[in-house]
mmCIF file of C-alpha atoms and ligand atoms in Angstrom:
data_model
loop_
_atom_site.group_PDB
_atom_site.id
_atom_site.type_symbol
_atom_site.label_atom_id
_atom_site.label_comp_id
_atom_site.label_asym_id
_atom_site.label_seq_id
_atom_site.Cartn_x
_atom_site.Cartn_y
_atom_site.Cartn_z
ATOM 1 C CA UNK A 1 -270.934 -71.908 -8.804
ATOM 2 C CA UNK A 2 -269.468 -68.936 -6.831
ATOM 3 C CA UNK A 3 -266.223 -69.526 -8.779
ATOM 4 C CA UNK A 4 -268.156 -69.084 -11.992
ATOM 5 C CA UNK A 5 -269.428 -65.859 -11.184
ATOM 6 C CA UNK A 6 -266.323 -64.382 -10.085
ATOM 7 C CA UNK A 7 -264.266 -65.395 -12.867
ATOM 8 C CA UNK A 8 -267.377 -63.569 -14.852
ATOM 9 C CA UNK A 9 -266.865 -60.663 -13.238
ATOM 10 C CA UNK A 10 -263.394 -60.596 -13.638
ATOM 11 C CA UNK A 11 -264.021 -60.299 -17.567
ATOM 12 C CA UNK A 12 -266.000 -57.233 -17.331
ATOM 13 C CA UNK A 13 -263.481 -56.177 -14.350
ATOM 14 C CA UNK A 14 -260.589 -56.050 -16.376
ATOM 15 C CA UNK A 15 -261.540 -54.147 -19.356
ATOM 16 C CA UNK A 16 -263.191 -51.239 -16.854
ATOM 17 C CA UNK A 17 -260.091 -51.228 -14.809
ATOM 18 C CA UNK A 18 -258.263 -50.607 -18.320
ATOM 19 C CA UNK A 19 -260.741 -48.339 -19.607
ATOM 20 C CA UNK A 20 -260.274 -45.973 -16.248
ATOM 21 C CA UNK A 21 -256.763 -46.180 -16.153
ATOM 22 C CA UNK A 22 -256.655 -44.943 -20.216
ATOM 23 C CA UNK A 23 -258.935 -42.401 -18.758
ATOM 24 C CA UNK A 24 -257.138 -41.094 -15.437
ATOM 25 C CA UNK A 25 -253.606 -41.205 -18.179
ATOM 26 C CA UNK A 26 -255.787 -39.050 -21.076
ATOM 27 C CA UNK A 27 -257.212 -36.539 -18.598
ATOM 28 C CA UNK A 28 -254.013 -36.370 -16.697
ATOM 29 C CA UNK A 29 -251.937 -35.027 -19.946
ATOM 30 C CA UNK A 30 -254.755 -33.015 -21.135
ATOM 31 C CA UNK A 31 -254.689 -31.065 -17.739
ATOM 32 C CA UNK A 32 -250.426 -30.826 -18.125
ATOM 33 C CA UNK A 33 -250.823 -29.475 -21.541
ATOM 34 C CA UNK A 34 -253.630 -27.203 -20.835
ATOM 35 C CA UNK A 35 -251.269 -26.220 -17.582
ATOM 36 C CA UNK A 36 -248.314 -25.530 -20.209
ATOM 37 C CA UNK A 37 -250.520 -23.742 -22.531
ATOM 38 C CA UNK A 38 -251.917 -21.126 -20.019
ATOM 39 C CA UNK A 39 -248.341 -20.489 -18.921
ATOM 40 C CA UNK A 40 -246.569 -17.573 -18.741
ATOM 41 C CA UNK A 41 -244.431 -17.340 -22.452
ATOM 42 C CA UNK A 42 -241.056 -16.117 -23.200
ATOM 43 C CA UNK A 43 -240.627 -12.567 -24.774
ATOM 44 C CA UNK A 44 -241.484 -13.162 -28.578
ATOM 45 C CA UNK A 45 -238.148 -12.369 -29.136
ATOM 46 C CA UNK A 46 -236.761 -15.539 -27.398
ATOM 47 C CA UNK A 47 -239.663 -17.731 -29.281
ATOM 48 C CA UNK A 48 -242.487 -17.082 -26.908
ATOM 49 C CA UNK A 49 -241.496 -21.232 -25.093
ATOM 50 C CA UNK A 50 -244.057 -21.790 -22.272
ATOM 51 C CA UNK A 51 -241.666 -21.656 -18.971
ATOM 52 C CA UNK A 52 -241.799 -25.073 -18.265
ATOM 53 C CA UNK A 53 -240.750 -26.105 -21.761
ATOM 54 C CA UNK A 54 -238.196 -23.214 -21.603
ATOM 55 C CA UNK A 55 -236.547 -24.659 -18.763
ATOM 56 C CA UNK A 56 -236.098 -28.188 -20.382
ATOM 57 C CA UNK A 57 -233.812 -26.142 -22.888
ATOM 58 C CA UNK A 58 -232.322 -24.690 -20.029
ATOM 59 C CA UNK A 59 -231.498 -27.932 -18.411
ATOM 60 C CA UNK A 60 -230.417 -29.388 -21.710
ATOM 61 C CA UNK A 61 -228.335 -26.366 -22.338
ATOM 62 C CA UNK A 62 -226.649 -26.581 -19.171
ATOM 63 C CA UNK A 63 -225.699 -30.670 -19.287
ATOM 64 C CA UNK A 64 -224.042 -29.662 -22.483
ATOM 65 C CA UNK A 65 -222.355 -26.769 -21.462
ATOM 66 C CA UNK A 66 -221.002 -28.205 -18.469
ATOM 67 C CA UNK A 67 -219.816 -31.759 -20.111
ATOM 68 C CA UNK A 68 -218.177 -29.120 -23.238
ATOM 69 C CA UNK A 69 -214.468 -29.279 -23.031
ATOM 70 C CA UNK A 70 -212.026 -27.660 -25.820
ATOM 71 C CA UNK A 71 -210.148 -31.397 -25.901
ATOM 72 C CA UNK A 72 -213.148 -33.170 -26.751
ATOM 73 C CA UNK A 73 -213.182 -33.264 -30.411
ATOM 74 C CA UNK A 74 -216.055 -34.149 -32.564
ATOM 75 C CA UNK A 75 -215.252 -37.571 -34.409
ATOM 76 C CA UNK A 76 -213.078 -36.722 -37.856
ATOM 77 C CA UNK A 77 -213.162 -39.169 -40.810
ATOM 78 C CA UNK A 78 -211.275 -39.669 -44.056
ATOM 79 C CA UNK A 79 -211.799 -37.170 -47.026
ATOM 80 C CA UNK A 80 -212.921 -40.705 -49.140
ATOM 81 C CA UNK A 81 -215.844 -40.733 -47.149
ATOM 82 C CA UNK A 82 -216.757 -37.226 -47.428
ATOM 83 C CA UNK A 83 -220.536 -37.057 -50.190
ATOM 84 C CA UNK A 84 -219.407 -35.371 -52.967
ATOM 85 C CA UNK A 85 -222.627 -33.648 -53.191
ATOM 86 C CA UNK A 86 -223.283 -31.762 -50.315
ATOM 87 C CA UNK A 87 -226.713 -30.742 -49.288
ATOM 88 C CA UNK A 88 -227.300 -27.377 -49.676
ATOM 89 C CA UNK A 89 -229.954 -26.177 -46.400
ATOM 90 C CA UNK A 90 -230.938 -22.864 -45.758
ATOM 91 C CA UNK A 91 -231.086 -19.468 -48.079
ATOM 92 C CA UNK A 92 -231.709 -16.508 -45.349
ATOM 93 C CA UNK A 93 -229.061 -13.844 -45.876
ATOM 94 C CA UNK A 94 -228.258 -15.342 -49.493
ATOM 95 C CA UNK A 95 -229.652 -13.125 -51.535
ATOM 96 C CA UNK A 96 -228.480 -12.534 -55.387
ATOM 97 C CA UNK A 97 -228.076 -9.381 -55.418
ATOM 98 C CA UNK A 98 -224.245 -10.260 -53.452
ATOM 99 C CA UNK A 99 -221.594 -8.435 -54.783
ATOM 100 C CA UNK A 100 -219.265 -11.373 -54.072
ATOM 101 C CA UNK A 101 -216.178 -8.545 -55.568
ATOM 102 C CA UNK A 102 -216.288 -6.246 -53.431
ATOM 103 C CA UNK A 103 -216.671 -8.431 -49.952
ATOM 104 C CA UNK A 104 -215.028 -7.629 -47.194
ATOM 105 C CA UNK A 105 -215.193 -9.164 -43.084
ATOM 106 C CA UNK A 106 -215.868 -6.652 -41.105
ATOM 107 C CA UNK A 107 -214.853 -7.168 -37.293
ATOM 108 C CA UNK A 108 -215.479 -5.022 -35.009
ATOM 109 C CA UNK A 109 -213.346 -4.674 -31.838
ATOM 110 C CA UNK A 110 -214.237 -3.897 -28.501
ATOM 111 C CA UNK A 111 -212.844 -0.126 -28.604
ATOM 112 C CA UNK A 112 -215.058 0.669 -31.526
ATOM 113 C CA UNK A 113 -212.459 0.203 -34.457
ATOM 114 C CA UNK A 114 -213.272 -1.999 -37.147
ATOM 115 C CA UNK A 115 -210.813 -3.684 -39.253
ATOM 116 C CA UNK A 116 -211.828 -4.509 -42.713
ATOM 117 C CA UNK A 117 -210.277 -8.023 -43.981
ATOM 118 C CA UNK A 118 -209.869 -9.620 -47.273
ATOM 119 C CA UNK A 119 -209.805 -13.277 -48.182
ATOM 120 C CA UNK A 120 -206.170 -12.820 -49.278
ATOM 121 C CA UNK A 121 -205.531 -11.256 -45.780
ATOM 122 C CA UNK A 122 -207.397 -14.794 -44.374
ATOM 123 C CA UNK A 123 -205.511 -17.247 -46.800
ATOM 124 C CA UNK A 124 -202.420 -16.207 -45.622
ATOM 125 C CA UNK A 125 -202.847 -17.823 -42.766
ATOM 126 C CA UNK A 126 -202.673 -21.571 -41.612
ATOM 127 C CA UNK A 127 -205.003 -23.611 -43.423
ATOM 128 C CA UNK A 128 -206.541 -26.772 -41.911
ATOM 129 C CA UNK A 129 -208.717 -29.308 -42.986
ATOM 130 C CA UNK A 130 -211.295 -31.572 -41.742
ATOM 131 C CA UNK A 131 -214.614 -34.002 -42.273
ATOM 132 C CA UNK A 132 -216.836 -34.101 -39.588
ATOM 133 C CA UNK A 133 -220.562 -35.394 -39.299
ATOM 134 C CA UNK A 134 -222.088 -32.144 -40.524
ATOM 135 C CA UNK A 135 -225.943 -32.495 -38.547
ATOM 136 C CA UNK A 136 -229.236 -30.247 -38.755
ATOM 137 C CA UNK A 137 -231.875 -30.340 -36.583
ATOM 138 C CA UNK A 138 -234.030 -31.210 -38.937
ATOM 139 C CA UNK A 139 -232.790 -34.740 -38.665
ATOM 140 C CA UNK A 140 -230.439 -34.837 -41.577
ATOM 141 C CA UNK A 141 -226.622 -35.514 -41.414
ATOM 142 C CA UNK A 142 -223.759 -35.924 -43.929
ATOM 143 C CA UNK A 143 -220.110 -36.577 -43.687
ATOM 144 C CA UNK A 144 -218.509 -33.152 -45.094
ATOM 145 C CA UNK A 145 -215.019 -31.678 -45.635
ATOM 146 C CA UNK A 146 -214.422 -29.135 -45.104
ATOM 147 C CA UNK A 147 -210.998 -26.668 -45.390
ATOM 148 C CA UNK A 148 -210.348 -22.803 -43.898
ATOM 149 C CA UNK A 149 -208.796 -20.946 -41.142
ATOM 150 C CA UNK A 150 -208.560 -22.385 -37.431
ATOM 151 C CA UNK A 151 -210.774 -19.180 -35.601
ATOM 152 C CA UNK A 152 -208.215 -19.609 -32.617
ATOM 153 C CA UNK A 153 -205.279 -18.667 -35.060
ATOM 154 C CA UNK A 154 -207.630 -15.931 -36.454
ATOM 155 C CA UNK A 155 -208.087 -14.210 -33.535
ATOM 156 C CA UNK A 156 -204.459 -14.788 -32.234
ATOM 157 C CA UNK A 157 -203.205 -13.408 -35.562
ATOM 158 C CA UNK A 158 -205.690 -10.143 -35.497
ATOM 159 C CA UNK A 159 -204.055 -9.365 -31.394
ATOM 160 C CA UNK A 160 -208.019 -9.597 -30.302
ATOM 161 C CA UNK A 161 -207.492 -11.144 -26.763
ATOM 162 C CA UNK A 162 -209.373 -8.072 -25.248
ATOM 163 C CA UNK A 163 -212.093 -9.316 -27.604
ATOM 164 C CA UNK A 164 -212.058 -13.137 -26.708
ATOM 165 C CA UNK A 165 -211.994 -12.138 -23.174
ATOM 166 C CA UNK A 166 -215.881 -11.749 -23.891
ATOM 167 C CA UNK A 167 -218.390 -14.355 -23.135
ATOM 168 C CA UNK A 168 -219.517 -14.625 -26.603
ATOM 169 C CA UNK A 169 -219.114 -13.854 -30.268
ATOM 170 C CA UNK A 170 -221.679 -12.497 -32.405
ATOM 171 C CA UNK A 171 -221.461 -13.566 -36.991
ATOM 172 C CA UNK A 172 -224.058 -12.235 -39.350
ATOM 173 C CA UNK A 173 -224.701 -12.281 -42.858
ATOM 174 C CA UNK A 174 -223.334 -8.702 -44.956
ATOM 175 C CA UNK A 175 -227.128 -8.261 -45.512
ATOM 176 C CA UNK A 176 -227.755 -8.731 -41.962
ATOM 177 C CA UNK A 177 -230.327 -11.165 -42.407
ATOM 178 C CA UNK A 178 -229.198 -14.106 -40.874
ATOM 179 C CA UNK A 179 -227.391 -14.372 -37.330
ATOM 180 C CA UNK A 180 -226.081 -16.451 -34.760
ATOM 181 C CA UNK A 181 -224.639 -16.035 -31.241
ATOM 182 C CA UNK A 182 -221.544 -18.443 -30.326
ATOM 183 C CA UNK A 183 -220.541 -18.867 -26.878
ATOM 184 C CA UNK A 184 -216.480 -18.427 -26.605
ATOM 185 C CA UNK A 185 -215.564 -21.557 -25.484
ATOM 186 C CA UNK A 186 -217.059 -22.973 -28.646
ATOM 187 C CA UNK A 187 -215.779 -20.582 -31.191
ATOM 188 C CA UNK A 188 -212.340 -20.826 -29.914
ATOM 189 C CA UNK A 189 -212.593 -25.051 -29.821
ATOM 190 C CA UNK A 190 -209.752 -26.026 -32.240
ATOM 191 C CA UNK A 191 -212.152 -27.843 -34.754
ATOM 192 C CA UNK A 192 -214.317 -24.408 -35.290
ATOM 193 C CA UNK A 193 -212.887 -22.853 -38.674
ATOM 194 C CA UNK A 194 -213.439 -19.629 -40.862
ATOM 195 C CA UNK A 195 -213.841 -22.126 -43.978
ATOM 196 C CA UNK A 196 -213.125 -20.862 -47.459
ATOM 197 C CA UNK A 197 -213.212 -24.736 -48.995
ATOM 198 C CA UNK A 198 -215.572 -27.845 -50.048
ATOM 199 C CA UNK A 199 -214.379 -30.417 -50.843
ATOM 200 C CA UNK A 200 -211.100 -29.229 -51.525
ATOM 201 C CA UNK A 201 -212.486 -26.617 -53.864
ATOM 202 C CA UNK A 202 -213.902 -22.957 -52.993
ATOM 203 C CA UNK A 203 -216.671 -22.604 -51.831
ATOM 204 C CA UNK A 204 -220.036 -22.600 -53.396
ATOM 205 C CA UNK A 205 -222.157 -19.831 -54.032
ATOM 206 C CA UNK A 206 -224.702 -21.013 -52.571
ATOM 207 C CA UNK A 207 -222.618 -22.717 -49.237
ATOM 208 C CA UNK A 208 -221.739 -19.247 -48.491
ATOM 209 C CA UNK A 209 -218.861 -18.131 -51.319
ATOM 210 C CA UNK A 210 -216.762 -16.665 -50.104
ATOM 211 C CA UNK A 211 -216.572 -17.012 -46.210
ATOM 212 C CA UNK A 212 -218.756 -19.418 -43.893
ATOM 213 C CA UNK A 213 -218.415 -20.814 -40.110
ATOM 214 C CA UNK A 214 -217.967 -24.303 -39.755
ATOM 215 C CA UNK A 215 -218.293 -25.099 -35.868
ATOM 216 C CA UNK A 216 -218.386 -29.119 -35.641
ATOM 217 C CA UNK A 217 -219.296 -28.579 -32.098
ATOM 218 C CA UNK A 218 -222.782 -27.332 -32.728
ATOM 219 C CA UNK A 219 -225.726 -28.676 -35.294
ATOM 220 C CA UNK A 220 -226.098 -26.634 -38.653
ATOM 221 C CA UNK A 221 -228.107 -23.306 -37.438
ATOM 222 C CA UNK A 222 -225.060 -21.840 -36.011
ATOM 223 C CA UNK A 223 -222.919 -22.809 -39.288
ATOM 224 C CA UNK A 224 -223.375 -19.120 -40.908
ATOM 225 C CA UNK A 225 -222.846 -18.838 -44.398
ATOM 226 C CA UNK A 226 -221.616 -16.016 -46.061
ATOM 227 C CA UNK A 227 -220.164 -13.882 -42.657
ATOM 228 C CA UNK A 228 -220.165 -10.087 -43.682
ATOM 229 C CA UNK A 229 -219.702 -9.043 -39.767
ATOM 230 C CA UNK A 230 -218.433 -10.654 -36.584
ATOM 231 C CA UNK A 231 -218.209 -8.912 -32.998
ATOM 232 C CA UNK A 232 -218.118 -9.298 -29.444
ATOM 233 C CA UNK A 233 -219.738 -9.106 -26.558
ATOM 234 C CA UNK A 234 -220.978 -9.922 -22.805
ATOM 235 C CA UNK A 235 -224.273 -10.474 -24.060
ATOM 236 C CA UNK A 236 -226.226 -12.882 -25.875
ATOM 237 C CA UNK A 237 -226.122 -11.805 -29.380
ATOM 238 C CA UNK A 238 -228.955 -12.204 -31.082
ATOM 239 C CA UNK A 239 -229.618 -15.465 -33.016
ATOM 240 C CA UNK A 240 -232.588 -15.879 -35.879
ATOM 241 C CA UNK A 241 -233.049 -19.659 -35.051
ATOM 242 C CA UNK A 242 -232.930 -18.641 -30.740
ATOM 243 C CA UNK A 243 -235.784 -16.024 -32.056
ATOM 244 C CA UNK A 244 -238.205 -19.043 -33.381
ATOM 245 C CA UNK A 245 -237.943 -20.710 -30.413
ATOM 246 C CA UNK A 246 -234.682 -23.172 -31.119
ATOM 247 C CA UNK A 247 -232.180 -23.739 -28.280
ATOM 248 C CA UNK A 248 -229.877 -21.184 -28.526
ATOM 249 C CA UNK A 249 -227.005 -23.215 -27.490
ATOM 250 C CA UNK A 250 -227.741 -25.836 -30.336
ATOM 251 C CA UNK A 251 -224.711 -28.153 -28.685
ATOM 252 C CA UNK A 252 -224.462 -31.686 -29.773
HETATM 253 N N1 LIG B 1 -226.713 -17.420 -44.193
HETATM 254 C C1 LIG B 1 -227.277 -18.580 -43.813
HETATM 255 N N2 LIG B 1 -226.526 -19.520 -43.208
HETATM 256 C C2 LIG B 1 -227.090 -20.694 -42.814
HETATM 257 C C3 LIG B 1 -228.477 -20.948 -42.999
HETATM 258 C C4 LIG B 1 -229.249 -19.929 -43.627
HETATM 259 O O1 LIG B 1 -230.481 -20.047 -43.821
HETATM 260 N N3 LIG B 1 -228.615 -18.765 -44.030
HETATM 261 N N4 LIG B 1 -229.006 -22.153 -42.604
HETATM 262 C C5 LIG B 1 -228.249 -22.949 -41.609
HETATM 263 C C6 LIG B 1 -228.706 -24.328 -41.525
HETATM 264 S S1 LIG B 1 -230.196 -24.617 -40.762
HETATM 265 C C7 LIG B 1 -227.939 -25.386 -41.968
HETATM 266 S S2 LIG B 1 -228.414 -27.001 -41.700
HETATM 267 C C8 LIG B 1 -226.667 -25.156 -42.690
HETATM 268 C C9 LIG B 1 -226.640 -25.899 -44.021
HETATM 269 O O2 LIG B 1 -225.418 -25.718 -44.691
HETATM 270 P P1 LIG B 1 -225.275 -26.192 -46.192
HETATM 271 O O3 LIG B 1 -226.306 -25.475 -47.011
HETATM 272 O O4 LIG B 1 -223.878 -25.918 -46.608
HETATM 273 O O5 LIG B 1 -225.557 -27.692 -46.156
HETATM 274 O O6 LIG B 1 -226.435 -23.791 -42.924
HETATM 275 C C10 LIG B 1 -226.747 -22.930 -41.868
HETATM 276 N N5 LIG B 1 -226.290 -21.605 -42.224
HETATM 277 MO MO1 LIG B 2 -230.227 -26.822 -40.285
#
């Protein structure tokens, strides 16, 4: 008889005890998000990240960092399995109104000169080729190839060790609408190229004709297309996808 009732108990027991556990676990991350939300934010400028979230990235940023080394390459695959349609992501800084004749990269040094260089000036250097997993954070990737100028010859051909010397480099569109920040270590890895070529062709219009980053170290943000300006500096140069919040170290 007494077992009876206990075991009845039990089944009304149980689905309390779940119902108050689903409870204490809903109220629990309501008061965590509500915590996050009333947190102190970011400038706007660095994407306005509640501090907590903002020191995930930091964490995240920091693991990658740490574990980067210039011998680690990403993993390289045969040009037969490059698509032969590659995606084309991202228009800021494209506009039509490029005068693709009379480009020029401007770089500015670190005394305040500015050398203006011309693709023939670039071609005349080494060129090397390679397909890589290209990835976005938006969840895509494709195997690309990808052909151009090493950026460690670059810079070693242009004399600009006072300028690598710097903690990081600074590429943005000629219109100046699009920008990234590259720490040095990861411009200067040997698989980061000035890239001129798709596919074994030049490059697209619209993949940043005539000059483009291609940094295999990173996901697509930092891969400018169509670099009108690089310079250097001690500071973080500013980045449009670090300005909406993204991780500006964008590592992979
Ligand atoms: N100038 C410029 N470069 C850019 C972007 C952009 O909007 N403007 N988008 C970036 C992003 S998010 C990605 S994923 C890659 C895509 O390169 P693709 O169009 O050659 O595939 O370009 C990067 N470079
Ligand atoms: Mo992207």
């Amino acid at each position: 008889m007494k077992e009876e009732f206990l075991s009845h108990q039990k089944i009304y027991q149980r689905p309390v005890l779940a119902f108050s556990i689903f409870m204490v676990a809903i109220t629990g991350a309501m008061i965590i998000w509500l915590w996050i939300q009333h947190q102190e934010k970011d400038s706007p400028m660095s994407g306005g990240i509640a501090k907590s979230l903002r020191k995930g990235l930091s964490v995240n940023q920091e693991l990658f960092s740490a574990t980067f080394s210039s011998s680690n390459l990403a993993k390289t695959y045969p040009k037969s399995q490059a698509v032969k349609s590659v995606r084309v992501n991202g228009d800021v800084g494209m506009g039509d109104d490029f005068d693709a004749s009379k480009w020029m990269l401007h770089l500015v040094k670190t005394n305040g000169d500015t050398l203006s260089i011309t693709m023939d000036d670039i071609k005349k250097l080494p060129k090397t080729e390679e397909v890589f997993d290209f990835k976005c954070i938006e969840g895509w990737s494709q195997k690309t190839w990808w052909g151009g100028v090493k950026f460690s010859d670059f810079v070693h051909y242009f004399h600009l060790e006072n300028e690598t010397a710097l903690k990081y480099v600074g590429l943005e569109t000629p219109d100046e609408e699009y920008y990234v920040g590259i720490d040095m270590p990861s411009i200067m890895h040997p698989q980061t190229l000035l890239c001129y070529e798709m596919n074994g062709k030049p490059l697209p219009m619209n993949q940043g004709y005539p000059l483009r980053l291609i940094i295999p170290v990173k996901y697509g943000i930092k891969h400018l297309k169509r670099i009108g300006t690089i310079y250097f500096s001690n500071n973080q140069p500013a980045d449009y996808w670090a300005e909406r919040g993204y991780d500006y170290y964008a590592g992979h």
